[in-house]
Amino acid sequence: MSQHISRQWALPAIAALLALAMPLTSMAGTRSGKASKETVPELSTRLIIRLGEGNLDAPLLAKVRAVAAKQGLNLTHLRKLARGGDVLDLGKALPPETLHKLAAALTKLDSRIDYVEPDTVMVPMTLSDDKHVGVQWNLTETAGGIRLAGAWARTRGQGVVVAVVDGGVRPHVDLADNLLPGYDFISNRTAARDGDGRDANASDEGNWYTRGQCTSDQLGAEDSSWHGTHVAGTVAALANNGIGVAGVAPGAKVLPVRVLGRCGGYTSDIIDGILWAAGVAVDGVPANPTPARVINLSLGSLAACGKSMQLAVNAARDQGAVLVAAAGNSAIDVKKFSPAGCAGVISVGATTRSGAQASYSNFGTGITVSAPGGDMRAQAVDGVLSTLNSGTKRPATDVLAYMQGTSMAAPHVSGVVALMLARNPQLSVNRVEDLLRASARPLPGACRGGCGAGIVDAAAAVTAAGTALLLSDN
Ligand SMILES: [Ca+2]
Ligand SMILES: [Ca+2]
Ligand SMILES: [Ca+2]
């Protein structure tokens, strides 16, 4: 298997995609080292309400509406959530602190109300998006890589579905054959850019925005990131096809679940996406014909895990899905972050090419394991290379590009979990986490504040999964 890996990265193979990327060379390096976006408080127009018992009936909704009206808000009921709770729209965007106060006041309004919480906006966990072409140190190098070759000798993830709950995907030539149809859960048509609410087409339509559209403090404009395509490529880009990159689990299939559009995505859409990915029925959406065993969440917000998100995580786990979340890029304790700070989620910190904790990575006892997220401050090739699109707004041509962030670290772990489950489909959600921790290797570089059990080790994890298989057979 290892000779196949080296052939995959031979120069002629890379040259094929380099040709596609040529028009982009003038952009190289221009967006490196930019401050992370997810630390900026995002505006939300929505609340989630959940009752301890019964349904949100018209009289209770009227009471809630009356409180909102006193603050000049025209509150409306948007829809029910898949596993209890309702989404309310306030008619206008409020800063997080205002929304929290309103939620707290509404929680106390009636004894039937279990809680009201902000429908927090989550964003991708990427730091930068420079476009270059080179080698995949993250999979192979001794210092910072995940020791993939030894795992591929046993499995490439055949038969496992990995949901990428993200911004949707582009049908990149080095990825398309591993993409399932998926679904688009973005309920806001402006954010979705596809002219409607939820639909069966999970294509990424571009998440570019102009100055002042997305944040309360009027930061600058952003080009489309094609983040979901990059994350999906790290999970399962095609291997041994003579072009581009290889994913961690090229035998697995990616289920694209689109939840992030312009300005990010609402928690209410993300939790419905998570539930659907795991095989839970969601109102108004056809049943998922290919439920995922692994759910990758390279997204988040600077907010502790909310009750609605925790309930969704619990329900997905009950379906047998392993949830893997980016720890976040704010260099703070992961417990202040969601969904990485939720219980029952495999929370992934980021490491560099030399195997040290990445300076931006969140940390803490809540980190399960670490994985390559890259650090592009010195040079772009120290980032994580994967599939991307060249379009600055609308999609254009297929390219490969380096990105960095815990967004890039999480799909390494999702891929490794897919390899483990292909090796041993009987592994429980808890057993996967135990084996991942036990098989991780210590960081060869520095870590402050907690990097979990170490850098995920694909070869050791797959071996551990196989050993568990032998034991369970006895
Ligand atoms: Ca749509
Ligand atoms: Ca769509
Ligand atoms: Ca390839």
XYZ file of C-alpha atoms and ligand atoms in Angstrom:
477
model
C 0.000 0.000 0.000
C 2.788 2.417 0.800
C 4.102 2.442 -2.754
C 0.667 3.537 -3.860
C 0.849 6.440 -1.459
C 4.198 7.593 -2.793
C 2.982 7.248 -6.377
C -0.031 9.358 -5.489
C 2.234 12.221 -4.570
C 4.679 11.846 -7.413
C 5.427 15.103 -9.203
C 3.577 14.355 -12.458
C 0.385 13.789 -10.495
C 0.699 17.080 -8.684
C 1.500 18.858 -11.932
C -1.941 18.016 -13.302
C -3.650 20.082 -10.625
C -0.944 22.705 -10.590
C -1.981 23.477 -14.154
C -5.539 24.097 -12.975
C -4.297 26.302 -10.181
C -2.043 28.465 -12.330
C -4.440 31.403 -12.707
C -4.404 31.672 -8.930
C -0.728 32.247 -8.349
C -1.202 35.973 -7.984
C -3.440 35.313 -4.965
C -0.899 33.139 -3.172
C 0.041 34.417 0.232
C -2.250 37.390 0.196
C -4.610 36.079 2.834
C -2.171 34.358 5.182
C -2.159 34.945 8.923
C -5.458 36.761 9.042
C -7.248 36.908 12.384
C -9.786 34.156 12.929
C -13.376 35.016 12.187
C -15.155 32.901 14.763
C -14.082 35.056 17.677
C -16.233 37.869 16.301
C -19.706 37.850 17.896
C -22.144 37.027 15.135
C -25.574 38.556 14.965
C -28.553 36.267 15.358
C -32.217 36.907 14.681
C -33.449 33.749 16.361
C -34.215 31.979 19.635
C -34.843 28.321 20.471
C -37.580 27.549 22.997
C -38.173 24.166 24.573
C -40.991 23.184 26.922
C -40.681 20.702 29.765
C -43.916 19.109 28.596
C -46.634 19.717 26.015
C -46.515 21.845 22.891
C -45.976 25.503 22.296
C -49.673 26.393 21.994
C -51.137 29.648 20.696
C -51.776 31.245 24.132
C -48.203 30.602 25.302
C -46.792 31.839 21.990
C -48.884 34.984 22.414
C -47.342 35.545 25.871
C -43.862 35.180 24.395
C -44.757 37.510 21.527
C -45.995 40.129 23.976
C -42.664 40.194 25.847
C -40.757 40.551 22.589
C -43.135 43.258 21.374
C -42.263 45.381 24.428
C -38.717 45.470 23.016
C -39.946 46.411 19.575
C -39.569 42.903 18.180
C -42.060 41.171 15.915
C -41.527 37.585 17.079
C -42.793 34.790 14.831
C -42.769 30.998 15.018
C -40.496 29.515 12.335
C -40.721 25.748 12.836
C -40.442 22.795 15.191
C -37.057 21.149 15.778
C -36.570 17.469 15.060
C -36.253 16.360 18.690
C -38.434 18.842 20.538
C -38.221 22.603 20.761
C -39.252 25.378 18.423
C -37.381 28.049 16.496
C -38.574 31.629 16.920
C -37.603 34.526 14.690
C -37.312 38.040 16.120
C -37.551 39.870 12.831
C -34.236 41.624 13.309
C -30.672 40.805 14.296
C -29.564 41.295 17.888
C -26.076 41.203 19.428
C -25.369 38.080 21.544
C -25.620 39.823 24.930
C -29.041 41.317 24.111
C -30.243 37.964 22.869
C -29.036 36.205 26.042
C -30.935 38.685 28.236
C -34.123 38.221 26.244
C -33.747 34.432 26.387
C -33.278 34.536 30.164
C -36.374 36.710 30.603
C -38.473 34.434 28.417
C -37.296 31.302 30.266
C -38.875 32.704 33.455
C -42.104 33.668 31.695
C -44.025 30.421 32.228
C -43.445 27.287 34.292
C -44.012 25.106 31.218
C -40.881 26.555 29.584
C -37.788 24.401 30.171
C -35.460 26.924 28.521
C -35.104 29.609 25.890
C -31.652 30.109 24.376
C -30.140 32.098 21.518
C -30.057 30.286 18.187
C -26.337 30.942 18.032
C -24.666 31.504 14.673
C -21.716 29.160 14.071
C -18.926 29.698 11.557
C -16.169 27.591 9.941
C -13.065 26.929 12.036
C -10.533 27.967 9.407
C -7.880 30.599 9.789
C -6.738 31.282 6.248
C -7.102 30.081 2.734
C -3.987 30.640 0.690
C -3.799 28.564 -2.443
C -0.640 26.566 -3.144
C 0.248 23.048 -4.211
C 2.694 20.659 -2.547
C 2.969 17.582 -0.354
C 0.752 16.170 2.386
C 3.087 16.179 5.403
C -0.023 15.809 7.568
C -0.524 12.233 6.439
C 3.039 10.934 6.159
C 5.726 12.877 7.987
C 7.157 11.354 11.154
C 7.049 14.504 13.293
C 3.586 15.895 12.620
C 1.762 13.328 10.479
C -0.883 10.787 11.423
C 0.990 7.616 10.280
C -1.529 6.833 7.574
C 0.483 4.294 5.560
C 0.311 1.647 8.280
C -3.460 2.050 8.528
C -3.975 1.789 4.761
C -2.257 -1.588 4.824
C -5.433 -2.818 6.596
C -8.306 -0.642 5.390
C -9.191 2.505 3.488
C -12.580 2.970 5.111
C -14.802 1.035 2.704
C -18.476 0.960 3.658
C -18.354 3.820 6.155
C -20.324 7.057 5.676
C -18.824 10.266 7.098
C -21.165 13.251 7.260
C -19.466 16.587 6.681
C -21.811 19.072 8.349
C -20.431 22.224 6.783
C -20.915 24.681 3.926
C -21.795 22.087 1.320
C -19.379 20.765 -1.311
C -18.215 21.327 -4.873
C -17.974 18.250 -7.132
C -14.171 18.490 -7.261
C -12.639 16.031 -9.725
C -10.556 14.491 -6.913
C -13.578 14.087 -4.615
C -16.818 13.751 -6.602
C -16.831 9.947 -6.830
C -16.856 9.744 -3.026
C -19.756 12.192 -2.528
C -23.251 11.022 -1.588
C -26.183 13.334 -2.433
C -26.609 14.739 1.087
C -28.983 17.581 1.935
C -29.069 21.358 2.348
C -30.415 22.442 5.765
C -29.920 26.196 5.378
C -33.369 27.604 6.053
C -32.519 31.214 5.186
C -32.550 31.742 1.413
C -30.331 34.812 1.559
C -27.641 32.901 3.443
C -28.089 29.865 1.189
C -27.684 31.738 -2.113
C -29.616 29.012 -3.931
C -32.949 30.843 -4.091
C -34.847 28.761 -1.540
C -34.886 27.241 1.943
C -34.022 23.621 2.657
C -33.502 21.446 -0.410
C -31.881 18.254 -1.630
C -28.912 19.966 -3.316
C -25.987 20.346 -0.903
C -23.784 22.234 -3.375
C -21.763 25.067 -1.902
C -23.034 28.223 -3.629
C -20.317 30.427 -2.140
C -20.251 32.128 1.265
C -18.639 35.432 0.265
C -19.884 38.557 1.967
C -19.408 42.256 1.736
C -18.461 44.724 4.421
C -20.948 44.919 7.281
C -23.166 42.044 6.154
C -22.236 39.527 8.819
C -20.835 41.085 11.948
C -21.895 43.700 14.426
C -18.509 45.425 14.351
C -18.376 45.961 10.586
C -15.296 43.925 9.731
C -14.170 43.628 6.162
C -15.414 41.558 3.256
C -14.530 37.885 2.648
C -14.270 35.800 -0.508
C -15.967 32.404 -0.652
C -13.963 29.861 1.356
C -15.199 26.531 -0.121
C -14.524 25.256 3.376
C -16.720 22.149 3.148
C -14.911 20.986 0.023
C -11.552 21.288 1.771
C -12.788 19.421 4.859
C -14.433 16.694 2.742
C -11.203 16.247 0.764
C -9.229 15.597 3.941
C -11.753 12.909 4.883
C -12.047 11.133 1.543
C -10.377 12.695 -1.501
C -9.781 9.975 -4.083
C -6.533 8.040 -3.805
C -4.587 6.334 -6.590
C -6.409 8.249 -9.314
C -3.262 9.959 -10.503
C -4.236 13.491 -9.529
C -4.352 15.827 -6.596
C -4.387 14.702 -3.004
C -5.518 11.667 -1.029
C -8.001 11.754 1.840
C -7.453 9.915 5.113
C -10.199 7.383 4.274
C -10.512 7.310 0.470
C -12.632 4.167 0.654
C -15.302 5.957 2.714
C -18.163 8.087 1.381
C -18.855 11.696 2.346
C -22.430 12.721 3.146
C -22.501 16.494 2.615
C -24.882 18.208 5.013
C -25.042 21.903 4.183
C -25.595 24.158 7.211
C -23.195 27.086 6.727
C -23.865 29.807 4.169
C -23.196 33.501 4.006
C -22.304 34.655 7.551
C -22.259 31.113 8.963
C -25.212 29.032 10.078
C -27.849 28.919 12.771
C -27.567 26.345 15.550
C -31.160 25.323 14.760
C -30.152 24.357 11.217
C -26.941 22.697 12.397
C -28.676 20.486 14.962
C -31.290 19.385 12.428
C -28.397 18.603 10.071
C -26.620 16.575 12.758
C -29.773 14.634 13.599
C -30.574 13.903 9.945
C -26.974 12.856 9.307
C -27.292 10.292 12.093
C -30.550 8.924 10.702
C -33.077 10.755 12.893
C -36.272 11.872 11.135
C -36.527 15.642 10.568
C -39.890 17.245 9.710
C -40.192 18.264 6.072
C -37.030 16.453 5.001
C -36.915 13.036 3.306
C -35.392 10.252 5.406
C -31.611 9.938 5.103
C -30.995 6.821 2.957
C -27.334 6.639 4.063
C -27.022 7.463 7.793
C -23.500 8.366 8.888
C -21.402 6.523 11.470
C -19.127 9.576 11.725
C -20.209 13.234 11.816
C -17.550 15.889 11.230
C -18.214 19.327 12.703
C -15.523 21.781 11.569
C -17.563 24.691 12.846
C -18.441 26.420 16.059
C -19.063 29.537 18.046
C -17.559 31.226 21.051
C -20.316 30.077 23.410
C -20.564 27.203 25.882
C -22.479 24.177 24.621
C -26.183 25.047 24.555
C -28.926 22.711 25.701
C -30.334 22.268 22.191
C -26.936 21.301 20.799
C -26.288 18.886 23.672
C -29.638 17.173 23.082
C -28.787 16.790 19.381
C -25.371 15.333 20.220
C -26.969 12.859 22.615
C -29.584 11.808 20.057
C -26.990 11.331 17.307
C -24.846 9.233 19.635
C -27.877 7.119 20.492
C -28.092 6.361 16.762
C -24.499 5.082 16.884
C -22.843 8.121 15.324
C -19.396 9.295 16.418
C -19.272 13.111 16.532
C -15.953 14.830 15.829
C -15.680 18.590 16.373
C -13.028 21.221 15.714
C -11.835 22.593 19.061
C -11.868 26.186 17.762
C -9.149 28.679 16.868
C -9.313 31.201 19.691
C -6.476 29.832 21.874
C -8.858 29.525 24.829
C -10.278 26.660 26.881
C -12.483 24.513 24.662
C -15.184 24.409 27.352
C -16.087 27.958 26.269
C -16.768 26.694 22.758
C -19.614 24.875 21.044
C -20.063 22.198 19.798
C -16.494 21.109 20.721
C -17.274 21.816 24.380
C -20.344 19.561 24.404
C -20.242 16.272 26.328
C -19.943 13.188 24.158
C -18.127 14.929 21.279
C -14.600 14.000 20.195
C -12.963 17.413 20.427
C -9.917 17.894 18.210
C -7.086 20.356 18.829
C -4.662 21.343 16.058
C -0.967 20.562 15.725
C 1.781 21.844 13.419
C 4.122 20.197 10.932
C 6.697 19.782 13.715
C 4.134 18.135 15.988
C 3.613 21.031 18.384
C 0.270 22.501 19.407
C -0.790 25.147 16.888
C -0.704 28.617 18.416
C -4.357 29.294 17.545
C -5.736 25.985 18.841
C -8.176 25.861 21.722
C -7.016 23.598 24.547
C -8.059 22.161 27.905
C -9.201 18.971 29.551
C -12.075 18.917 27.054
C -9.729 18.093 24.152
C -9.923 14.403 23.222
C -7.041 14.174 20.742
C -5.011 16.445 18.482
C -4.434 16.234 14.724
C -2.667 18.249 12.012
C -4.246 21.670 11.544
C -1.116 23.342 10.250
C 0.560 26.676 10.813
C 1.063 28.814 7.718
C 2.810 31.758 9.336
C 6.267 30.724 8.077
C 5.226 29.141 4.790
C 1.989 28.030 3.152
C 3.152 24.425 2.703
C 2.989 24.032 6.495
C -0.786 24.187 6.166
C -3.072 21.284 5.239
C -3.452 20.632 1.499
C -6.855 19.571 0.187
C -9.446 20.046 -2.519
C -10.811 23.542 -3.125
C -12.378 25.818 -5.725
C -10.784 28.889 -7.290
C -13.886 31.100 -7.307
C -13.790 34.243 -5.191
C -17.602 34.457 -5.191
C -19.329 31.951 -7.451
C -17.675 28.554 -8.038
C -15.032 28.438 -10.766
C -12.409 25.722 -11.312
C -11.081 22.856 -9.194
C -7.823 23.589 -7.375
C -5.821 22.292 -4.452
C -5.018 24.663 -1.636
C -3.549 24.906 1.818
C -5.677 25.966 4.742
C -5.024 25.967 8.484
C -7.215 25.663 11.534
C -8.864 23.178 13.839
C -11.324 22.810 10.919
C -8.514 21.000 9.142
C -7.569 18.916 12.213
C -11.048 17.475 12.854
C -11.464 15.714 9.455
C -8.184 13.846 10.033
C -9.819 12.300 13.097
C -13.122 11.704 11.278
C -11.155 9.867 8.598
C -9.301 7.786 11.161
C -12.588 6.892 12.882
C -13.921 5.789 9.484
C -10.883 3.536 9.082
C -11.486 2.092 12.573
C -15.162 1.440 11.849
C -14.356 -0.158 8.507
C -11.941 -2.457 10.322
C -14.493 -3.181 13.069
C -18.082 -2.025 12.422
C -19.192 -3.316 15.843
C -17.273 -0.674 17.811
C -19.523 1.406 20.053
C -19.290 5.193 20.143
C -17.572 5.075 23.549
C -15.188 2.318 22.450
C -14.086 4.371 19.430
C -13.227 7.265 21.722
C -11.376 5.008 24.185
C -9.316 3.397 21.408
C -8.552 6.759 19.773
C -7.203 8.070 23.077
C -5.276 4.911 23.890
C -3.615 4.757 20.456
C -2.676 8.458 20.162
C 1.002 9.373 20.422
C 2.455 12.150 22.585
C 3.165 15.446 20.825
C 6.870 15.660 19.927
C 6.505 19.435 20.345
C 5.119 21.717 23.020
C 1.544 21.871 24.277
C 0.096 24.308 26.752
C -3.203 23.809 28.527
C -4.078 20.320 27.290
C -3.910 18.645 23.864
C -5.862 15.534 24.782
C -4.242 12.103 24.550
C -1.868 13.283 21.804
C -1.728 13.280 18.003
C -4.101 10.760 16.489
C -2.193 7.740 15.115
C -4.050 6.125 12.215
C -1.950 2.963 12.160
C -2.210 2.358 15.905
C -5.929 3.232 15.961
C -6.744 0.759 13.188
C -4.631 -1.901 14.886
C -6.485 -1.233 18.144
C -9.831 -1.511 16.340
C -8.716 -4.842 14.874
C -7.576 -6.126 18.255
C -10.944 -5.183 19.713
C -12.488 -7.214 16.892
C -10.453 -10.291 17.848
C -11.358 -9.909 21.510
C -15.057 -9.541 20.780
C -14.904 -12.706 18.655
C -13.628 -14.747 21.583
Ca -31.837 25.996 -0.490
Ca -29.164 23.966 -2.003
Ca -6.327 11.934 -5.621
